Structures are given as structure tokens and as C-alpha cells.
Amino acid sequence: MENVTPAIRATGLGRDFAGRTAVHQLDLDVRPGEVYGLLGPNGSGKSTTVRMLTTMLRPSRGTAHVAGADIDRDPGTVRRRTGVVLQDTALDPLMSARELLRLQGRLQSLTARQARARCAELLAAFDAREFADTPVGRLSGGQRRRIDLAVALTQRPKVLFLDEPTTGLDPVSRRALWDEIRALSTTHGVTVLLTTQYLEEADQLCDRVGILRAGRLVASAAPRELKQRAGDRVLTLRFHDTPTADQARDLLAARGERLDPAEATPHAVSVRLTRPGADGQTLLALSAAGLHAASLTVQEPSLEDVFLRLALAPESAAV
Ligand SMILES: Nc1ncnc2c1ncn2[C@@H]1O[C@H](COP(=O)(O)OP(=O)(O)OP(=O)(O)O)[C@@H](O)[C@H]1O
């Protein structure tokens, strides 16, 4: 990592349960202000990793620094500098958001006046003033998650851990929460490590994603980079008639282009784009020969392709 002290650095971090390894030897660097997503099938070790990094679970091996402190030697400092939202937060359902936020402020050693001010700030930031005095047990899932997040931010953490923050939310609430999380990173420089089951969430929200598989990190990169590594873009050209499509196919084959038979119908020709700008060159060659497509589409590999290949395919498959 180039000249920046990582906000999270794990080295050889691992955990066993009753002789079974849940997380092997995890090496992970997350830059300050980055939103990093941990993806992986059920049981791949996401929650175990978060629990170790937040000092809730002692590792069986390895070390980690979070917000500048060692999780093993200085867990108190790690806890002071981090916020955590787990899947099932234990908020008292009878307390209102205002009461919870003020209590949290007092627990973090703020004076009563400071706690009130911080609470007001967070209620405004999370657009929660309208339901600030309703018992949290009566709030909707989306409102409740916003309060979870606000509680975790009371102490202005440098690093925030979110375990499946949008599970169970409808698409509108999910997107609203993405905006909140993004703003934490871009406006306040908070580093966010989140786990998610949603590939679209990882793709749209995270600067980088790590894919865990059976307790091992099998990839860690920007979603875009992972998608590029996962496969070629495919250009599909549809022609008005089959003879023109046949001519196009012959011409492209003669140019040494990689035709993709799986995508082709009698009217259509698909080509794998193995180089940047290859689509333009292909179209120019066809046009020069008087072969004009009626329509064209370019199919990009998705993060789902990456995930299926890396997280679920046999061990030998790797990007
Ligand atoms: N306290 C525990 N005792 C025994 N085994 C555990 C414990 N916690 C986790 N495990 C095991 O460790 C492995 C990793 O579990 P973990 O909860 O970290 O996975 P996950 O990726 O978060 O899964 P999910 O997506 O279902 O939340 C699983 O095989 C799980 O059964």
C-alpha cells in the first residue's frame, strides 16, 4: 500500500472453532476513508472476521491493527475508535432514538449537554427527527437501521464495521442507506468495512471488495477490476437477414476475431472483445465491407459472474 497507514491491516489473521478453521490466514489492508465490502457465501467467515477486527472474538492466530491500535494488545483503543453495527443489534425496543442516542453519548463519556447536542446532530443527519421519540421497537426496518447507524456514530469513529447493513430492507430504503454510508466516507473520511450478501450493493457502494471462500480471501480489488478479470465483454451484432450475418461471421473469422457461438442466432454474430477499443475496430471493418448491423449490444461481465466463479466454483478456478 502506497505511503498510507491502512485504517485496517490484518496479517495472517485466523480463527478456529473446536478444531475447525472458520478463517484461515487473512491478509487484508483497508485504506483510510475507503468503503470495503466483504462478500462470501454463508459460512465463509465474514462475521468471524468482523468479530475479530472489532475485538469481540480473540483470533487463534495472526494480528490486526484497526484505527492505529492492535486488536490484541490495545482492544480498548480499538473499541473507542470504531463503531459497530451487527446484524441483530440489541437496542432496547422500548427506548426512543433520542433516549438511545443520549444514553450512548453518556456511555462514551460526553457531558449531558454534549450528549444532547450530538444526539440532535445525528437525528438531523439521519433525517430521523420525525420519529425520534417513537420507541425503536415500533419503527420500520429502514428507520431502525438508520438509528443503528446513528448510535454507532455517536463517538465519531474512525472506522465503522457494518455486518449486512441492508439485509431485509426494501430497495428504496437500501439505496437511502447506501447514500448515508457513502457520505460517511466521502464527507467525514470514515473508513467502512461492511459484509453483504448483495452483489449489487458491493458493486455500487464499495470502493473495493474482498471475496471470502471457506475462510480464505480469494480476491480483493475494485469491483470494476474484478469484473474485467472475470471475462471479456461480448459484442453482439444483429443483422436484418441471415446471409448478411453469415458474411459478417466469415469476415470476422478471417480477421482472427474470437466469435462466441453461445451467443449467436442465425441473424446475430457475437464477438469476444479481448482488447480495449476492439469494438470500434470490429465495427469499422464490417462497415468497410458494406455490412451494417441493425442493432448492437455490449454485454459486460457482472460481479455475479465473478462471485459465482470465485466463491462457488471448484477450488481450481481462480481469477
Ligand atoms: N461460535 C461459533 N462456534 C462454532 N462455530 C462457529 C462459531 N461462529 C462461527 N462458526 C463457524 O465458522 C464458520 C464461519 O462462520 P461465519 O458466521 O463467520 O460465516 P459468514 O460468512 O458470516 O456466514 P453468514 O453469511 O451465514 O452470516 C461457519 O462454519 C460457522 O459455522
XYZ file of C-alpha atoms and ligand atoms in Angstrom:
350
model
C 0.000 0.000 0.000
C 1.457 3.298 -1.137
C 2.616 5.566 1.763
C -0.673 5.464 3.642
C -1.101 3.797 7.011
C -4.043 1.448 6.495
C -7.131 2.020 8.629
C -7.402 -1.760 8.923
C -4.475 -4.117 8.493
C -4.833 -7.816 9.189
C -1.827 -10.093 8.908
C -2.260 -13.853 8.976
C -5.467 -13.395 10.990
C -7.339 -16.624 11.659
C -9.806 -18.345 13.945
C -10.678 -21.959 14.696
C -13.783 -23.272 16.425
C -13.458 -26.674 18.089
C -10.685 -27.731 15.742
C -12.455 -26.455 12.615
C -10.984 -23.467 10.831
C -13.509 -20.681 10.186
C -10.929 -18.153 8.950
C -7.518 -19.318 7.752
C -4.777 -16.667 7.471
C -6.298 -13.456 6.349
C -4.127 -10.640 4.996
C -6.143 -7.510 4.432
C -5.425 -3.782 4.072
C -8.189 -1.194 4.004
C -7.230 2.408 3.259
C -8.484 5.354 5.324
C -11.833 6.587 4.000
C -12.380 3.517 1.875
C -15.651 1.554 1.738
C -14.580 -2.076 1.655
C -17.070 -4.905 1.183
C -16.546 -8.482 2.316
C -18.514 -10.900 0.171
C -18.853 -14.627 0.524
C -21.369 -17.435 0.748
C -22.968 -18.393 4.080
C -20.390 -19.721 6.486
C -17.385 -18.362 4.560
C -16.114 -16.418 7.585
C -17.390 -12.850 7.103
C -18.912 -12.403 10.568
C -15.997 -14.166 12.245
C -13.622 -11.724 10.538
C -15.677 -8.724 11.668
C -15.912 -10.075 15.212
C -12.127 -10.473 15.400
C -11.456 -6.995 13.982
C -13.897 -5.429 16.447
C -12.259 -7.262 19.407
C -15.400 -9.284 20.151
C -13.621 -12.529 19.368
C -9.971 -13.388 20.002
C -8.110 -14.669 16.962
C -6.475 -18.092 17.075
C -3.541 -16.696 15.084
C -2.237 -13.573 13.392
C -2.510 -9.889 14.206
C -4.536 -6.873 13.174
C -4.374 -3.113 13.599
C -7.591 -1.147 13.467
C -7.603 2.673 13.547
C -3.968 2.590 14.600
C -4.301 0.179 17.542
C -3.514 -3.507 17.958
C -6.671 -5.581 18.478
C -4.906 -7.926 20.866
C -2.689 -5.562 22.873
C -4.906 -2.494 22.896
C -8.527 -3.568 22.420
C -9.849 -0.607 24.463
C -8.407 1.912 21.997
C -9.760 -0.107 19.060
C -13.234 -0.012 20.631
C -13.049 3.725 21.292
C -12.072 4.459 17.718
C -14.526 2.146 15.979
C -18.275 1.838 15.581
C -20.043 -1.459 15.011
C -23.470 -2.347 13.677
C -24.155 -6.056 13.826
C -26.984 -7.965 12.158
C -29.076 -8.070 15.324
C -28.392 -5.000 17.353
C -29.594 -5.227 20.901
C -31.342 -1.852 21.090
C -33.966 -1.700 23.825
C -37.230 -1.712 21.828
C -38.979 0.426 24.422
C -36.476 3.265 24.215
C -36.757 6.020 21.624
C -33.947 7.023 19.270
C -33.450 10.224 21.258
C -33.094 8.321 24.545
C -30.758 5.766 22.991
C -28.512 8.367 21.399
C -28.251 10.405 24.582
C -27.513 7.294 26.625
C -24.859 6.255 24.127
C -23.279 9.712 24.365
C -23.138 9.466 28.170
C -21.633 5.957 27.928
C -18.954 7.489 25.702
C -18.157 9.978 28.482
C -19.823 13.017 26.920
C -21.340 15.518 29.341
C -25.172 15.676 29.391
C -25.061 18.859 27.306
C -22.603 17.349 24.771
C -24.701 14.178 24.558
C -27.833 16.224 23.814
C -26.013 18.206 21.122
C -24.565 15.100 19.476
C -27.965 13.415 19.577
C -29.597 16.418 17.841
C -26.836 16.436 15.219
C -27.271 12.735 14.447
C -31.076 12.882 14.334
C -30.779 15.685 11.782
C -28.055 13.952 9.760
C -30.099 10.750 9.516
C -33.358 12.515 8.821
C -34.784 10.892 11.940
C -36.298 13.836 13.796
C -39.826 12.823 12.839
C -39.622 9.507 14.661
C -37.049 10.480 17.293
C -39.485 9.949 20.175
C -41.113 6.713 18.997
C -39.964 3.511 20.751
C -37.497 1.883 18.316
C -39.462 -1.383 18.536
C -42.220 0.345 16.561
C -40.024 1.701 13.751
C -39.801 0.237 10.244
C -36.722 -1.799 9.267
C -35.213 1.111 7.334
C -35.790 3.642 10.134
C -34.343 1.209 12.645
C -31.166 0.713 10.574
C -30.660 4.449 10.409
C -30.862 4.604 14.199
C -28.435 1.660 14.499
C -26.015 3.599 12.329
C -26.523 6.837 14.264
C -25.851 5.043 17.585
C -22.638 3.569 16.164
C -21.528 7.045 15.048
C -22.096 8.784 18.386
C -18.419 8.698 19.278
C -17.255 9.800 15.795
C -15.468 6.552 14.969
C -12.605 6.492 12.517
C -13.591 3.024 11.354
C -17.102 1.651 11.074
C -17.985 -2.044 10.788
C -21.368 -2.964 9.349
C -22.452 -6.604 9.278
C -25.036 -6.968 6.486
C -26.378 -3.442 6.962
C -29.203 -3.640 4.421
C -30.474 -7.197 4.838
C -34.272 -7.229 4.830
C -34.657 -3.650 3.596
C -36.744 -2.731 0.572
C -34.851 -1.342 -2.464
C -35.680 2.291 -1.647
C -34.509 2.053 1.979
C -31.457 0.125 0.827
C -30.460 2.882 -1.586
C -31.064 5.547 1.060
C -28.731 3.683 3.405
C -26.089 3.418 0.655
C -26.203 7.203 0.361
C -25.691 7.548 4.127
C -22.748 5.154 4.092
C -21.162 6.840 1.058
C -21.493 10.243 2.729
C -19.715 8.952 5.837
C -16.772 8.010 3.703
C -16.684 10.966 1.305
C -17.691 13.770 3.695
C -16.318 12.559 7.008
C -13.450 10.322 5.906
C -14.796 7.362 7.899
C -13.424 4.006 6.815
C -16.203 1.467 6.371
C -15.877 -2.301 6.309
C -19.164 -3.986 5.558
C -20.296 -7.502 4.845
C -23.042 -8.140 2.374
C -24.879 -10.874 0.530
C -25.921 -8.434 -2.180
C -23.640 -8.271 -5.180
C -25.275 -5.133 -6.499
C -24.627 -3.459 -3.164
C -20.961 -4.388 -3.285
C -20.731 -3.216 -6.872
C -22.375 0.160 -6.359
C -21.283 1.059 -2.865
C -17.822 -0.357 -2.299
C -14.511 1.065 -3.483
C -13.058 -2.428 -3.177
C -14.460 -5.836 -2.399
C -12.885 -8.934 -0.944
C -14.332 -12.341 -1.695
C -14.129 -14.928 1.067
C -14.461 -18.567 0.333
C -14.276 -21.197 3.061
C -12.332 -18.818 5.301
C -9.837 -17.644 2.675
C -9.709 -14.334 0.839
C -9.653 -15.409 -2.804
C -9.789 -11.925 -4.360
C -9.541 -8.310 -3.244
C -9.896 -5.469 -5.747
C -12.170 -2.753 -7.079
C -15.429 -4.219 -8.437
C -14.576 -2.916 -11.889
C -11.191 -4.625 -11.860
C -12.698 -7.913 -10.696
C -15.256 -7.761 -13.489
C -12.540 -7.105 -16.038
C -10.564 -10.059 -14.758
C -13.655 -12.266 -14.784
C -14.054 -12.293 -18.524
C -14.292 -10.475 -21.812
C -17.015 -8.116 -22.897
C -19.138 -9.625 -25.643
C -20.283 -7.558 -28.642
C -23.420 -8.892 -30.308
C -24.449 -7.573 -33.719
C -27.884 -8.295 -35.150
C -28.404 -8.142 -38.908
C -31.575 -7.854 -40.997
C -31.052 -11.244 -42.636
C -29.104 -14.459 -42.231
C -26.909 -14.109 -45.391
C -25.542 -10.766 -44.160
C -24.923 -12.294 -40.723
C -23.065 -15.197 -42.424
C -20.907 -12.769 -44.400
C -20.123 -10.837 -41.220
C -19.225 -14.053 -39.414
C -16.840 -15.083 -42.229
C -15.189 -11.670 -42.319
C -14.681 -11.587 -38.550
C -13.307 -15.132 -38.541
C -10.853 -14.143 -41.307
C -9.735 -11.181 -39.139
C -8.926 -13.650 -36.362
C -11.628 -12.334 -34.035
C -12.957 -14.613 -31.293
C -16.507 -15.488 -32.270
C -18.756 -16.504 -29.425
C -21.013 -19.305 -30.676
C -23.042 -19.470 -27.488
C -24.473 -16.018 -28.125
C -25.199 -16.386 -31.830
C -28.575 -16.865 -33.530
C -28.885 -17.077 -37.376
C -29.318 -13.287 -37.587
C -26.740 -12.425 -34.944
C -22.987 -12.608 -34.536
C -21.189 -12.316 -31.191
C -17.543 -11.469 -30.729
C -15.470 -11.555 -27.540
C -13.739 -8.202 -27.071
C -10.316 -9.091 -25.778
C -8.677 -5.652 -26.161
C -9.779 -2.124 -25.239
C -11.246 -0.379 -28.312
C -11.755 -3.693 -30.101
C -15.467 -2.968 -30.610
C -14.720 0.133 -32.718
C -12.251 -1.726 -34.918
C -14.699 -4.580 -35.461
C -17.484 -2.200 -36.485
C -15.196 -0.278 -38.840
C -14.099 -3.498 -40.570
C -17.720 -4.576 -41.081
C -18.775 -1.165 -42.290
C -15.872 -1.018 -44.787
C -17.187 -4.298 -46.250
C -20.694 -2.832 -46.539
C -22.069 -4.987 -43.700
C -24.245 -2.832 -41.476
C -25.755 -4.172 -38.259
C -29.373 -3.341 -37.435
C -28.566 -3.199 -33.725
C -25.761 -3.993 -31.358
C -25.276 -4.665 -27.652
C -22.192 -4.999 -25.483
C -22.519 -7.341 -22.522
C -20.174 -6.680 -19.587
C -19.320 -9.420 -17.085
C -21.146 -8.782 -13.808
C -19.933 -9.055 -10.227
C -22.230 -12.058 -10.039
C -20.106 -13.789 -12.712
C -17.047 -13.050 -10.586
C -18.728 -14.284 -7.438
C -20.005 -17.500 -8.989
C -16.603 -18.213 -10.423
C -14.577 -17.391 -7.322
C -16.772 -18.102 -4.361
C -18.760 -21.082 -5.509
C -16.866 -22.812 -8.322
C -14.398 -25.675 -7.632
C -11.159 -24.767 -5.827
C -9.088 -24.744 -9.011
C -10.980 -21.802 -10.513
C -9.286 -18.503 -9.769
C -9.149 -15.088 -11.359
N -19.242 -19.526 17.888
C -19.032 -20.452 16.955
N -18.829 -21.744 17.293
C -18.586 -22.689 16.364
N -18.509 -22.443 15.049
C -18.706 -21.181 14.649
C -18.971 -20.119 15.570
N -19.109 -18.967 14.857
C -18.943 -19.283 13.551
N -18.695 -20.613 13.423
C -18.440 -21.336 12.158
O -17.444 -20.613 11.434
C -17.739 -20.619 10.045
C -17.824 -19.180 9.546
O -18.979 -18.571 10.106
P -19.335 -17.023 9.883
O -20.532 -16.747 10.726
O -18.121 -16.210 10.102
O -19.710 -17.007 8.332
P -20.451 -15.881 7.494
O -19.694 -15.790 6.224
O -20.587 -14.655 8.311
O -21.870 -16.546 7.252
P -23.327 -15.880 7.024
O -23.306 -15.305 5.637
O -24.234 -17.062 7.127
O -23.551 -14.856 8.098
C -19.030 -21.405 9.880
O -18.689 -22.725 9.534
C -19.658 -21.349 11.253
O -20.447 -22.486 11.490
